[in-house]
PDB file of C-alpha atoms in Angstrom:
ATOM      1  CA  MET A   1      30.797 -57.364  19.405  1.00 85.00           C
ATOM      2  CA  LYS A   2      32.706 -55.863  22.345  1.00 93.00           C
ATOM      3  CA  PRO A   3      31.529 -52.583  23.842  1.00 97.00           C
ATOM      4  CA  HIS A   4      33.830 -49.789  22.650  1.00 98.00           C
ATOM      5  CA  LEU A   5      34.939 -47.123  25.135  1.00 98.00           C
ATOM      6  CA  LEU A   6      36.548 -43.737  24.533  1.00 98.00           C
ATOM      7  CA  PHE A   7      38.943 -42.451  27.229  1.00 97.00           C
ATOM      8  CA  VAL A   8      40.120 -38.854  27.041  1.00 96.00           C
ATOM      9  CA  ASP A   9      42.891 -37.874  29.447  1.00 94.00           C
ATOM     10  CA  ASP A  10      46.159 -36.007  28.955  1.00 92.00           C
ATOM     11  CA  GLU A  11      48.001 -38.172  31.505  1.00 91.00           C
ATOM     12  CA  ALA A  12      49.586 -41.202  29.801  1.00 94.00           C
ATOM     13  CA  PRO A  13      49.714 -43.380  32.960  1.00 94.00           C
ATOM     14  CA  ILE A  14      45.974 -42.868  33.533  1.00 92.00           C
ATOM     15  CA  ARG A  15      45.134 -43.688  29.896  1.00 94.00           C
ATOM     16  CA  GLU A  16      47.319 -46.795  29.944  1.00 96.00           C
ATOM     17  CA  MET A  17      45.959 -48.032  33.277  1.00 95.00           C
ATOM     18  CA  LEU A  18      42.315 -47.569  32.241  1.00 95.00           C
ATOM     19  CA  SER A  19      42.908 -49.082  28.827  1.00 97.00           C
ATOM     20  CA  LEU A  20      44.535 -52.198  30.293  1.00 98.00           C
ATOM     21  CA  TYR A  21      41.914 -52.506  33.044  1.00 98.00           C
ATOM     22  CA  PHE A  22      38.977 -52.377  30.630  1.00 98.00           C
ATOM     23  CA  HIS A  23      40.651 -54.533  27.939  1.00 97.00           C
ATOM     24  CA  LYS A  24      41.030 -57.285  30.537  1.00 97.00           C
ATOM     25  CA  ARG A  25      37.309 -57.016  31.224  1.00 97.00           C
ATOM     26  CA  GLY A  26      36.227 -57.472  27.615  1.00 97.00           C
ATOM     27  CA  TYR A  27      36.095 -53.903  26.311  1.00 98.00           C
ATOM     28  CA  GLU A  28      37.596 -52.389  23.192  1.00 97.00           C
ATOM     29  CA  VAL A  29      39.248 -49.095  24.138  1.00 98.00           C
ATOM     30  CA  SER A  30      40.294 -46.026  22.154  1.00 98.00           C
ATOM     31  CA  THR A  31      42.183 -43.204  23.839  1.00 97.00           C
ATOM     32  CA  ALA A  32      42.755 -39.529  23.127  1.00 96.00           C
ATOM     33  CA  THR A  33      45.038 -36.976  24.749  1.00 95.00           C
ATOM     34  CA  GLU A  34      43.056 -33.872  23.793  1.00 94.00           C
ATOM     35  CA  SER A  35      39.632 -32.710  22.645  1.00 94.00           C
ATOM     36  CA  ALA A  36      40.295 -32.455  18.897  1.00 94.00           C
ATOM     37  CA  GLU A  37      41.597 -36.025  18.834  1.00 95.00           C
ATOM     38  CA  ALA A  38      38.549 -37.204  20.792  1.00 96.00           C
ATOM     39  CA  VAL A  39      36.196 -35.541  18.301  1.00 96.00           C
ATOM     40  CA  ARG A  40      38.020 -37.187  15.368  1.00 96.00           C
ATOM     41  CA  LEU A  41      37.735 -40.587  17.043  1.00 97.00           C
ATOM     42  CA  ALA A  42      34.038 -40.048  17.787  1.00 97.00           C
ATOM     43  CA  GLU A  43      33.381 -39.192  14.146  1.00 96.00           C
ATOM     44  CA  GLY A  44      34.958 -42.437  12.950  1.00 91.00           C
ATOM     45  CA  ASN A  45      33.678 -44.884  15.564  1.00 94.00           C
ATOM     46  CA  THR A  46      30.565 -45.925  17.413  1.00 95.00           C
ATOM     47  CA  PHE A  47      31.320 -45.779  21.114  1.00 98.00           C
ATOM     48  CA  SER A  48      29.298 -47.474  23.840  1.00 98.00           C
ATOM     49  CA  ALA A  49      30.430 -44.883  26.414  1.00 98.00           C
ATOM     50  CA  ALA A  50      33.053 -42.182  26.941  1.00 98.00           C
ATOM     51  CA  ILE A  51      35.107 -41.244  29.988  1.00 97.00           C
ATOM     52  CA  LEU A  52      36.393 -37.664  29.900  1.00 96.00           C
ATOM     53  CA  ASP A  53      38.872 -35.936  32.165  1.00 92.00           C
ATOM     54  CA  VAL A  54      37.522 -32.640  33.494  1.00 88.00           C
ATOM     55  CA  ASP A  55      40.879 -30.927  32.828  1.00 83.00           C
ATOM     56  CA  ILE A  56      42.488 -32.111  29.576  1.00 83.00           C
ATOM     57  CA  ALA A  57      45.900 -30.435  29.154  1.00 76.00           C
ATOM     58  CA  GLY A  58      44.481 -27.063  30.094  1.00 71.00           C
ATOM     59  CA  GLU A  59      41.345 -27.597  28.014  1.00 77.00           C
ATOM     60  CA  ASN A  60      37.925 -27.672  29.583  1.00 85.00           C
ATOM     61  CA  GLY A  61      36.544 -31.199  29.652  1.00 90.00           C
ATOM     62  CA  LEU A  62      33.071 -29.767  30.214  1.00 92.00           C
ATOM     63  CA  ALA A  63      33.323 -28.048  26.822  1.00 94.00           C
ATOM     64  CA  LEU A  64      34.138 -31.421  25.243  1.00 95.00           C
ATOM     65  CA  LEU A  65      31.193 -32.952  27.115  1.00 96.00           C
ATOM     66  CA  THR A  66      28.910 -30.279  25.640  1.00 96.00           C
ATOM     67  CA  LEU A  67      30.258 -30.822  22.117  1.00 96.00           C
ATOM     68  CA  LEU A  68      29.976 -34.613  22.233  1.00 97.00           C
ATOM     69  CA  LYS A  69      26.469 -34.505  23.731  1.00 97.00           C
ATOM     70  CA  ALA A  70      25.363 -32.108  20.969  1.00 97.00           C
ATOM     71  CA  LYS A  71      26.678 -34.446  18.244  1.00 97.00           C
ATOM     72  CA  TYR A  72      25.943 -37.766  19.971  1.00 97.00           C
ATOM     73  CA  PRO A  73      23.100 -37.204  22.456  1.00 96.00           C
ATOM     74  CA  LYS A  74      22.719 -40.917  23.238  1.00 96.00           C
ATOM     75  CA  LEU A  75      26.425 -41.421  24.060  1.00 97.00           C
ATOM     76  CA  PRO A  76      26.791 -42.047  27.804  1.00 98.00           C
ATOM     77  CA  ILE A  77      29.564 -39.800  29.145  1.00 97.00           C
ATOM     78  CA  ILE A  78      31.249 -40.186  32.512  1.00 96.00           C
ATOM     79  CA  MET A  79      33.346 -37.287  33.787  1.00 93.00           C
ATOM     80  CA  PHE A  80      36.576 -38.252  35.542  1.00 89.00           C
ATOM     81  CA  THR A  81      38.616 -35.859  37.667  1.00 84.00           C
ATOM     82  CA  GLY A  82      41.714 -35.747  39.796  1.00 77.00           C
ATOM     83  CA  PHE A  83      40.502 -32.596  41.527  1.00 69.00           C
ATOM     84  CA  ASP A  84      38.556 -32.485  44.741  1.00 64.00           C
ATOM     85  CA  THR A  85      35.077 -32.093  43.387  1.00 64.00           C
ATOM     86  CA  ASN A  86      32.602 -29.656  44.733  1.00 69.00           C
ATOM     87  CA  GLU A  87      28.874 -29.759  44.331  1.00 74.00           C
ATOM     88  CA  ASP A  88      28.919 -26.899  41.798  1.00 80.00           C
ATOM     89  CA  LEU A  89      31.214 -28.780  39.404  1.00 78.00           C
ATOM     90  CA  LEU A  90      29.185 -31.963  39.757  1.00 80.00           C
ATOM     91  CA  ALA A  91      25.912 -30.091  39.209  1.00 84.00           C
ATOM     92  CA  LYS A  92      27.325 -28.288  36.164  1.00 88.00           C
ATOM     93  CA  ALA A  93      28.564 -31.536  34.593  1.00 89.00           C
ATOM     94  CA  MET A  94      25.224 -33.230  35.169  1.00 90.00           C
ATOM     95  CA  SER A  95      23.305 -30.237  33.786  1.00 92.00           C
ATOM     96  CA  LEU A  96      25.445 -30.409  30.633  1.00 95.00           C
ATOM     97  CA  GLY A  97      24.472 -34.039  30.136  1.00 95.00           C
ATOM     98  CA  ALA A  98      27.065 -36.106  32.011  1.00 96.00           C
ATOM     99  CA  ASP A  99      25.733 -39.537  32.895  1.00 96.00           C
ATOM    100  CA  GLY A 100      28.188 -40.059  35.739  1.00 92.00           C
ATOM    101  CA  PHE A 101      30.980 -38.366  37.639  1.00 89.00           C
ATOM    102  CA  MET A 102      33.933 -39.930  39.432  1.00 89.00           C
ATOM    103  CA  ARG A 103      37.193 -38.938  41.099  1.00 85.00           C
ATOM    104  CA  LYS A 104      40.411 -40.574  39.910  1.00 84.00           C
ATOM    105  CA  THR A 105      41.126 -41.482  43.533  1.00 83.00           C
ATOM    106  CA  GLU A 106      38.101 -43.792  43.679  1.00 86.00           C
ATOM    107  CA  SER A 107      38.468 -47.475  42.852  1.00 91.00           C
ATOM    108  CA  LEU A 108      38.494 -48.719  39.286  1.00 93.00           C
ATOM    109  CA  HIS A 109      35.887 -51.246  40.346  1.00 95.00           C
ATOM    110  CA  ASP A 110      33.529 -48.332  41.060  1.00 94.00           C
ATOM    111  CA  LEU A 111      34.242 -46.894  37.609  1.00 94.00           C
ATOM    112  CA  LEU A 112      33.590 -50.316  36.073  1.00 96.00           C
ATOM    113  CA  GLY A 113      30.210 -50.373  37.829  1.00 96.00           C
ATOM    114  CA  ILE A 114      29.257 -47.051  36.256  1.00 95.00           C
ATOM    115  CA  VAL A 115      30.470 -48.123  32.800  1.00 96.00           C
ATOM    116  CA  GLU A 116      28.617 -51.448  33.012  1.00 97.00           C
ATOM    117  CA  ARG A 117      25.325 -49.585  33.497  1.00 95.00           C
ATOM    118  CA  TYR A 118      25.690 -48.118  30.007  1.00 93.00           C
ATOM    119  CA  ALA A 119      27.958 -50.584  28.216  1.00 94.00           C
ATOM    120  CA  PRO A 120      27.721 -54.095  29.668  1.00 92.00           C
ATOM    121  CA  VAL A 121      29.923 -56.874  28.317  1.00 91.00           C
ATOM    122  CA  ASP A 122      27.781 -59.766  27.055  1.00 82.00           C
TER     123      ASP A 122
END
């Protein structure tokens, strides 16, 4: 069975790019544009890992991180941001249970490396 990833980002080009990139590498991918949709998907699926945007259409991605970690404590969650990150944001995400943190400007290969730690393709 393929590892199943959840991507939550309000930017369609980002969702499409990540979905295609990970499909080509053997992953099943589900995407959501906002927190409520992500929660519905999480309730109906078993995900190997989730990648959440820090800022989802004005919503707080850290709030979604907190909610998903409360319901699914073993779900690895990687925070993904287009903002310049500061140490406070990184520390807050990690203290809330994030398993990784990455800027959208970093290479997809680096993101793949983080995902493979938690959800390797057999």
